mmCIF file of C-alpha atoms in Angstrom:
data_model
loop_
_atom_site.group_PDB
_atom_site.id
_atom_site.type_symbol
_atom_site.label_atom_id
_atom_site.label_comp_id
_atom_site.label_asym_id
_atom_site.label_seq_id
_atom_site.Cartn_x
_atom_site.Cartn_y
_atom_site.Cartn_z
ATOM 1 C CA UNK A 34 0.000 0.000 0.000
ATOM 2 C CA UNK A 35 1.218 2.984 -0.937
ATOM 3 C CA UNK A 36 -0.686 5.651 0.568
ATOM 4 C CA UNK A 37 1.173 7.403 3.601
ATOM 5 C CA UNK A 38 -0.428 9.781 5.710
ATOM 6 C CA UNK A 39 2.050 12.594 4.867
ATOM 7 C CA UNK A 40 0.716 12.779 1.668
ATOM 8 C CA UNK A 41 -2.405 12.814 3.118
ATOM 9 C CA UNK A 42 -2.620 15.420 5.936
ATOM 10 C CA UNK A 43 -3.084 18.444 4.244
ATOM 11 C CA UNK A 44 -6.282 16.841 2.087
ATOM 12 C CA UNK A 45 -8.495 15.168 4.581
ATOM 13 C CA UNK A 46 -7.083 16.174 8.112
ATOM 14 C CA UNK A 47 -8.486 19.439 9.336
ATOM 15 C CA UNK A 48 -4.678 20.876 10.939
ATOM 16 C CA UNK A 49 -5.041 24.113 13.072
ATOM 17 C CA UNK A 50 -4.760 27.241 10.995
ATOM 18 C CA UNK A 51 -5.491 25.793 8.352
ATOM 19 C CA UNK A 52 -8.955 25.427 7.796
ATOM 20 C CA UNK A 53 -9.700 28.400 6.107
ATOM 21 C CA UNK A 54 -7.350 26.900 3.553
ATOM 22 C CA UNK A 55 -9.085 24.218 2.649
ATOM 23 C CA UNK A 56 -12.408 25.373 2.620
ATOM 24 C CA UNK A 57 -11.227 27.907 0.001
ATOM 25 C CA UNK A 58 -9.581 25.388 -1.719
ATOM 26 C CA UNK A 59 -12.363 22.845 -1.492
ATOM 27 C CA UNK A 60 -15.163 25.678 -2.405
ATOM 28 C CA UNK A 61 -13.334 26.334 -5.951
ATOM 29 C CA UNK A 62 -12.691 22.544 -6.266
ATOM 30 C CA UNK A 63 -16.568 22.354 -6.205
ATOM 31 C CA UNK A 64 -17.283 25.098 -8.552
ATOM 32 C CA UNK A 65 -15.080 24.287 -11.019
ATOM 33 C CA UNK A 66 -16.262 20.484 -10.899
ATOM 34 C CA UNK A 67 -20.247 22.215 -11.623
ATOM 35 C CA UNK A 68 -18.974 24.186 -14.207
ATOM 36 C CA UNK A 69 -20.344 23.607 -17.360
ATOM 37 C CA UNK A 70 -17.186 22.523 -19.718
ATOM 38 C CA UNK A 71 -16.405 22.983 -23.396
ATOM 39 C CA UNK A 72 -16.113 19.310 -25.259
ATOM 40 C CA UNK A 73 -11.994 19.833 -25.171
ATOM 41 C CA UNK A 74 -12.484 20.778 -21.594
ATOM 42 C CA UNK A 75 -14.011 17.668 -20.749
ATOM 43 C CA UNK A 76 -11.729 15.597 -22.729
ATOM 44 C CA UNK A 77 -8.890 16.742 -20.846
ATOM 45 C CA UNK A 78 -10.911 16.548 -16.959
ATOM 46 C CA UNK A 79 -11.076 12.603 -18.439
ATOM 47 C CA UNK A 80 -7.420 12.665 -19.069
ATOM 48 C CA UNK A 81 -6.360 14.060 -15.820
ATOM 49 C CA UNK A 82 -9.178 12.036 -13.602
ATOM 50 C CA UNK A 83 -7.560 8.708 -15.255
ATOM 51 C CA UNK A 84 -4.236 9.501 -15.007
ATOM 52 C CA UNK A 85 -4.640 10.328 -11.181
ATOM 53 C CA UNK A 86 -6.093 7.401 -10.585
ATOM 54 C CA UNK A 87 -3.394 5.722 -12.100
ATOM 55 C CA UNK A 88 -0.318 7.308 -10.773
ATOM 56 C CA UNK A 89 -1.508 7.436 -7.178
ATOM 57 C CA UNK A 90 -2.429 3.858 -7.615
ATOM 58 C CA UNK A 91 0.799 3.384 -8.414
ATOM 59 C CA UNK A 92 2.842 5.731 -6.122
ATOM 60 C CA UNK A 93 0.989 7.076 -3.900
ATOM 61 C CA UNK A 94 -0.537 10.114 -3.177
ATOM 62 C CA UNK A 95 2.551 11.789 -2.612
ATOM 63 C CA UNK A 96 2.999 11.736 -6.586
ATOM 64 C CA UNK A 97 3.615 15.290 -8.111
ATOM 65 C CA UNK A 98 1.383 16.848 -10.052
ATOM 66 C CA UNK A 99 3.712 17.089 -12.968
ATOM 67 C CA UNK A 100 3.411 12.802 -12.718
ATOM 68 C CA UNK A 101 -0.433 13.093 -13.670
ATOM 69 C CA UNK A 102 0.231 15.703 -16.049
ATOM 70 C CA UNK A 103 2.472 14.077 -17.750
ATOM 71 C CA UNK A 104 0.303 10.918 -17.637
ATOM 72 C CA UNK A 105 -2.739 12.814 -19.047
ATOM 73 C CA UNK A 106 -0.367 14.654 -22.075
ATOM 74 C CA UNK A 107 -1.419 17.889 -21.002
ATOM 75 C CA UNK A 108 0.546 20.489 -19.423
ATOM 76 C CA UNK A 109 0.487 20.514 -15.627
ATOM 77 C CA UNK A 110 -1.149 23.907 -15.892
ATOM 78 C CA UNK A 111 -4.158 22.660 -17.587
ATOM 79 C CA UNK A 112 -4.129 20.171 -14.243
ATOM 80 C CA UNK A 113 -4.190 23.505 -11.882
ATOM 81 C CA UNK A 114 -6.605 24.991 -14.066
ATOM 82 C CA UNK A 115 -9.245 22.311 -12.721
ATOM 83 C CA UNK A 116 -7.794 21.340 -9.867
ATOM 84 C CA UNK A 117 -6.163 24.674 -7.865
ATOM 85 C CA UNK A 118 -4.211 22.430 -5.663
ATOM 86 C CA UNK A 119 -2.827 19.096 -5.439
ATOM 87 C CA UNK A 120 -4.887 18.467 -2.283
ATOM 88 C CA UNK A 121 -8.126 19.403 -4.546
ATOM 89 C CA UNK A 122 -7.154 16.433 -6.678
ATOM 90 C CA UNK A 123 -6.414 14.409 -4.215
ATOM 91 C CA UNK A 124 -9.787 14.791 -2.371
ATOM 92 C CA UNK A 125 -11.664 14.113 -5.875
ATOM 93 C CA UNK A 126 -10.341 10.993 -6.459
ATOM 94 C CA UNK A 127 -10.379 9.679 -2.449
ATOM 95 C CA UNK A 128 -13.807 10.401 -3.084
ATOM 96 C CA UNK A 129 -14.882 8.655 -6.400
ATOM 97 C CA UNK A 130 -13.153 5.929 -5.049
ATOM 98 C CA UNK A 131 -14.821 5.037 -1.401
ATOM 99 C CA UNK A 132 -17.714 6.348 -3.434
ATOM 100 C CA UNK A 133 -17.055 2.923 -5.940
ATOM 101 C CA UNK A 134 -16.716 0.656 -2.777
ATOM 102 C CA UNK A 135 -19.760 1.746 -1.184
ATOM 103 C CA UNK A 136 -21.604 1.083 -4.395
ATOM 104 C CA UNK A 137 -19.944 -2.582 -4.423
ATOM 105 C CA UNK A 138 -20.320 -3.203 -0.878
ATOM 106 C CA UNK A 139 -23.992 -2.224 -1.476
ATOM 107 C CA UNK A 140 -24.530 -4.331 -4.518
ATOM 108 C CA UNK A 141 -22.895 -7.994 -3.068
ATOM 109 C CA UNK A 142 -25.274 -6.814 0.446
ATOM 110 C CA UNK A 143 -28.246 -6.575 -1.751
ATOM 111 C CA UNK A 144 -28.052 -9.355 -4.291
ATOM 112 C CA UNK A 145 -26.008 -12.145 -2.218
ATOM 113 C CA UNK A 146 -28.127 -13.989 0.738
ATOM 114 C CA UNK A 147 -25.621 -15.973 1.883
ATOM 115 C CA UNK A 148 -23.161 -13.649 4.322
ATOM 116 C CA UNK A 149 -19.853 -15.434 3.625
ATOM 117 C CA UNK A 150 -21.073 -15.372 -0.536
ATOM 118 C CA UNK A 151 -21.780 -11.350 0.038
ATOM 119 C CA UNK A 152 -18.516 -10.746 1.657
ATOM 120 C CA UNK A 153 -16.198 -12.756 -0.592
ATOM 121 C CA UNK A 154 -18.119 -11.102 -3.762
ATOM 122 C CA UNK A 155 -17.440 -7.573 -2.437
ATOM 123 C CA UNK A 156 -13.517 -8.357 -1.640
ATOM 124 C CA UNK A 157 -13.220 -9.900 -5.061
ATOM 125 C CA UNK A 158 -15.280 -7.144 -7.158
ATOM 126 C CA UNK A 159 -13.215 -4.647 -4.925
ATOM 127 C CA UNK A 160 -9.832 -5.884 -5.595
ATOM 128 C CA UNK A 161 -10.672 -6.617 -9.289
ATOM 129 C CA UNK A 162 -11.495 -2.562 -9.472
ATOM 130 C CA UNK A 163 -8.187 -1.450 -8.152
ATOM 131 C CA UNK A 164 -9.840 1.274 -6.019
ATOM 132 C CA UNK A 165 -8.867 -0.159 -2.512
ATOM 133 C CA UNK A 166 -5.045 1.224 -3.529
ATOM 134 C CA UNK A 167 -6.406 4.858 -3.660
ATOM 135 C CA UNK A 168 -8.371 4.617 -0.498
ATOM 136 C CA UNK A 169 -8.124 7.719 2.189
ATOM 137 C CA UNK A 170 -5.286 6.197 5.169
ATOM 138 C CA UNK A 171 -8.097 7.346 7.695
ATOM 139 C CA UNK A 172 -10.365 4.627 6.571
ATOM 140 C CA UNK A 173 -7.437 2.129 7.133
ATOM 141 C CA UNK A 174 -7.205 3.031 10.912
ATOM 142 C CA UNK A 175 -10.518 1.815 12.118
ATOM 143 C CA UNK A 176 -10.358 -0.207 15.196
ATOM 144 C CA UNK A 177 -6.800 0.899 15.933
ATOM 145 C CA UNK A 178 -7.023 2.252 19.859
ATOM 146 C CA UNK A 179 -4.860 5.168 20.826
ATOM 147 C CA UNK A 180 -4.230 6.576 24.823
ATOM 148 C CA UNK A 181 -7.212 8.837 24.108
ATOM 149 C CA UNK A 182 -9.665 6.159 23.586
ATOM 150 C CA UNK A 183 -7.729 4.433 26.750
ATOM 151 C CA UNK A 184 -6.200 2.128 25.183
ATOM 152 C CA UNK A 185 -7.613 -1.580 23.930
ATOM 153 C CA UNK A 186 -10.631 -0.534 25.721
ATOM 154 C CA UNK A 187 -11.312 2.350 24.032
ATOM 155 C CA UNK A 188 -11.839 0.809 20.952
ATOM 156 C CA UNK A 189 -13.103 -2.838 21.344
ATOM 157 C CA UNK A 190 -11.688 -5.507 19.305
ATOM 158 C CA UNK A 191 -14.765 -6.724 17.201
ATOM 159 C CA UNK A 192 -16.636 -3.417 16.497
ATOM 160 C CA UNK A 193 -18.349 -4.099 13.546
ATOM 161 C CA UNK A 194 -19.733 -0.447 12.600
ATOM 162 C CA UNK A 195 -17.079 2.477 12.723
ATOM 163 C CA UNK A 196 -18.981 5.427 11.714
ATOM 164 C CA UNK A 197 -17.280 8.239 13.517
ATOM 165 C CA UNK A 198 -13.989 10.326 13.132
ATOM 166 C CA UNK A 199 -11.982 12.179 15.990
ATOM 167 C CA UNK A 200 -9.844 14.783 15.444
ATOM 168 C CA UNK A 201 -6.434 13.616 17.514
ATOM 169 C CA UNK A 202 -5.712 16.124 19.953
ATOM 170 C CA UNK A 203 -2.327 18.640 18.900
ATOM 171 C CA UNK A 204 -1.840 16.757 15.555
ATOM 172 C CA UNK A 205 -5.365 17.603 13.294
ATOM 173 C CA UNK A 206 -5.192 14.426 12.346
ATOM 174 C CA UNK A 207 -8.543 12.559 11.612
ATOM 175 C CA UNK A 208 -8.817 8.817 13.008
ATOM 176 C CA UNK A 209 -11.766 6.425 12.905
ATOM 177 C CA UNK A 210 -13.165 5.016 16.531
ATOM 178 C CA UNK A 211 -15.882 2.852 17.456
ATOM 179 C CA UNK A 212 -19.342 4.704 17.822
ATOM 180 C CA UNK A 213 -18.966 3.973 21.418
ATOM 181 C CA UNK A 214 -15.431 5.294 22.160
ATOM 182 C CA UNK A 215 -16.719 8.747 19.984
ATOM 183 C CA UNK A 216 -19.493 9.323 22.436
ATOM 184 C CA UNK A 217 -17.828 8.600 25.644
ATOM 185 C CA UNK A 218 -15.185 11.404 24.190
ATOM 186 C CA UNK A 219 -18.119 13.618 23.592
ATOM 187 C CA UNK A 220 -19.654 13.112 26.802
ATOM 188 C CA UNK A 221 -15.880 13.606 29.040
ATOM 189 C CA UNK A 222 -15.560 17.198 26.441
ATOM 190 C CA UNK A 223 -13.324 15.934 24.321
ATOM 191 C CA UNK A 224 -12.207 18.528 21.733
ATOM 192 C CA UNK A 225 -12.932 17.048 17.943
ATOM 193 C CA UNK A 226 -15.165 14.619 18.392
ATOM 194 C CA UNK A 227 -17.343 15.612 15.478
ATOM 195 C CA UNK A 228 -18.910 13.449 12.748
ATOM 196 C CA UNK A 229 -16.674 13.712 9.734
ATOM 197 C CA UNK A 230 -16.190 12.992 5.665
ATOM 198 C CA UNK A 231 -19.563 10.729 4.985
ATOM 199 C CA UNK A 232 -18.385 9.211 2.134
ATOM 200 C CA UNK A 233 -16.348 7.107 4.405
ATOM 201 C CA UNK A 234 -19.001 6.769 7.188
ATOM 202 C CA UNK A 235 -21.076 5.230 4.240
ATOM 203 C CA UNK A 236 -18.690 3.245 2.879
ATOM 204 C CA UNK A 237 -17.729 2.042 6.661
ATOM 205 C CA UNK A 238 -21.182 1.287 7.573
ATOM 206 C CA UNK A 239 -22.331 -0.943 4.641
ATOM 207 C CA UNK A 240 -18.928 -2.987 5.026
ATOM 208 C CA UNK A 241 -19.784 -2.944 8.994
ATOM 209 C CA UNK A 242 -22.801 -5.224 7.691
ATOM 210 C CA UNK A 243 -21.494 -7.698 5.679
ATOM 211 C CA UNK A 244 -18.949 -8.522 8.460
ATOM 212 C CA UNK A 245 -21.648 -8.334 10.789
ATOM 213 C CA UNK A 246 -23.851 -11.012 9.041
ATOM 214 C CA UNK A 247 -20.825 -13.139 8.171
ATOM 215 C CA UNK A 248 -20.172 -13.044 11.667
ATOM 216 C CA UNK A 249 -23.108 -13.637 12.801
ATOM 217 C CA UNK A 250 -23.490 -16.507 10.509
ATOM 218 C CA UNK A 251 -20.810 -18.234 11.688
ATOM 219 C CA UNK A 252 -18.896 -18.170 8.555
ATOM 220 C CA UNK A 253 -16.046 -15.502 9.469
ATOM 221 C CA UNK A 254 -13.645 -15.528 12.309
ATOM 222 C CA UNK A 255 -14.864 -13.532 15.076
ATOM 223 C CA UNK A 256 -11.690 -10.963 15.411
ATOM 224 C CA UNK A 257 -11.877 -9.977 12.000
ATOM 225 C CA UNK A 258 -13.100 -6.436 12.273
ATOM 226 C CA UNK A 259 -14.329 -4.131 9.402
ATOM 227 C CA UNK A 260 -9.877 -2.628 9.185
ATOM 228 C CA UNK A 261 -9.140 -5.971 8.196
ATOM 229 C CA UNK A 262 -11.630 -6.311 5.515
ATOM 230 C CA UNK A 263 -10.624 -2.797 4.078
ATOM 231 C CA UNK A 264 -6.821 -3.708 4.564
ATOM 232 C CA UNK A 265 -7.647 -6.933 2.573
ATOM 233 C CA UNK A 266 -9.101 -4.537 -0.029
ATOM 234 C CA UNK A 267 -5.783 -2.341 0.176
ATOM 235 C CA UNK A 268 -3.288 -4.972 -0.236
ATOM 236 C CA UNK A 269 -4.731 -7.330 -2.439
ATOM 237 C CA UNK A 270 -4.268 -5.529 -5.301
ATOM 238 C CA UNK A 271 -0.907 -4.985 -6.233
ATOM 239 C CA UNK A 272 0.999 -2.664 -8.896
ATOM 240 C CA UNK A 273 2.377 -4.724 -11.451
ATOM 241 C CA UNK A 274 3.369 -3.593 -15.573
ATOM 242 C CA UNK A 275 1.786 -6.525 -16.635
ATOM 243 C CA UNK A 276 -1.692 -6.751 -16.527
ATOM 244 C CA UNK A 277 -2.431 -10.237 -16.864
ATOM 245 C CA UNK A 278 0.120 -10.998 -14.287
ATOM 246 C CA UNK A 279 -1.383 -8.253 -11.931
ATOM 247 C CA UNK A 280 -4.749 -10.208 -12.534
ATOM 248 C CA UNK A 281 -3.173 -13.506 -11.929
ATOM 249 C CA UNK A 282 -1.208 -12.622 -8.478
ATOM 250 C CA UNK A 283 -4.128 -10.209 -7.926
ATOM 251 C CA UNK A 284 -6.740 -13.563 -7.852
ATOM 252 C CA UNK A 285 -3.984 -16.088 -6.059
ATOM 253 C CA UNK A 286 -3.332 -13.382 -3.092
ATOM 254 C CA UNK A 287 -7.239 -12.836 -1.901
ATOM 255 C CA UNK A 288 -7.596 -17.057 -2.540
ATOM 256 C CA UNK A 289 -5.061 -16.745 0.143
ATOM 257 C CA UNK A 290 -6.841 -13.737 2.495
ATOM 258 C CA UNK A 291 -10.481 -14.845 1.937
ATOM 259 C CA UNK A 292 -9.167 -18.634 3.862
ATOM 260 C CA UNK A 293 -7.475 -16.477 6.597
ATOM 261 C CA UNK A 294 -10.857 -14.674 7.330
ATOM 262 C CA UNK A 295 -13.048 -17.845 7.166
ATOM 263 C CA UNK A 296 -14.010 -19.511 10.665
ATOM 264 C CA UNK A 297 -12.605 -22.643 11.211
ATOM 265 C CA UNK A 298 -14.449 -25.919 12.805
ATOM 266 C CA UNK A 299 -13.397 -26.184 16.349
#
């Protein structure tokens, strides 16, 4: 995985001072996205949409914009033009992407009965699509306790549903707890504990029920929590220059994952 939280920070973590920032930023993100475009205009949004995709898929967020421009064949000003700052970019294609998952994890809920059939469908269709490589590191830290939560307690192995975010005190930096752990900070007036980024919420919540009914079922192993699934999703889909070969080791590595999250007969 390729996504480090440095690269991150400035696009989804809400760092003192700098607030007013990114709302700017975010606010002429959004109008330019509404704008109405010329055909050429659009053709080139395509260019630089795929190309980001790509190249942080490949290196990470913390690829340069001149990477994707040069990806696209345009000039990295036409990039700026839509996209004011990297972190504009960024947040655009975070987005699309737990957007994509939330759709899948929707679909293989809706048209699977059996639990362990529903989960396995969404971690295949998932990994197939690439997008778990360009997910937001936030989403990646659910279930992971810190002294703030008090430690293991604060956020219980198990949790199924994660659909809060807490601002870490001093550091502006955005971490997923357990519904529970979120209101007992509220409740003790703990600074930041605010409900946060929805797209991820959603996407953390539908995933939250398929482990839940596989659980429940039986059918998975009862410490897997809903960061394992997702880290599944992240890792199981790795970079490779040949695409048949990425499809290949892509298919033989979640063969591998999807036994070590089944349940075993005691």
């Amino acid at each position: 995985m390729h996504v480090q939280d440095s690269h991150w920070s400035s696009a989804s973590a809400v760092a003192p001072g700098g607030a007013m920032n990114a709302a700017a930023g975010g606010a002429r993100g959004d109008a330019a996205r509404n704008a109405p475009l010329r055909v050429d205009a659009q053709r080139n949004l395509e260019h630089v949409l795929r190309a980001a995709r790509e190249v942080f898929g490949e290196l990470g967020y913390g690829a340069p914009m001149e990477d994707v421009a040069r990806r696209a064949r345009v000039g990295v000003g036409t990039v700026y033009r839509r996209f004011p700052s990297k972190d504009v970019l960024v947040r655009r294609i975070a987005e699309e992407e737990t957007a994509r998952l939330t759709d899948q994890a929707r679909t293989a809920l809706g048209q699977e009965d059996e639990p362990w059939s529903a989960l396995s469908r969404f971690l295949r269709t998932s990994v197939a699509s690439g997008a778990g490589r360009l997910l937001p590191p936030q989403v990646l830290r659910v279930g992971v306790p810190d002294d703030a939560d008090g430690g293991a307690g604060g956020a219980a192995a198990g949790d199924a549903r994660v659909p809060q975010q807490r601002i870490q005190p001093g550091t502006g930096e955005l971490r997923l707890v357990p519904e529970g752990a979120a209101r007992a900070g509220a409740s003790a007036g703990v600074a930041g504990s605010v409900v946060v980024d929805e797209g991820a919420a959603a996407l953390l919540e539908v995933v939250g029920r398929l482990v839940e009914r596989a659980r429940t079922a039986g059918e998975l192993r009862p410490d897997v929590s809903v960061s394992d699934v997702l880290l599944v999703i992240a890792t199981a889909a790795p970079s490779l220059p040949d695409p048949a070969q990425q499809a290949a080791a892509s298919a033989r590595l979640l063969d591998i994952l999807l036994e070590g999250l089944r349940s075993r007969p005691a």
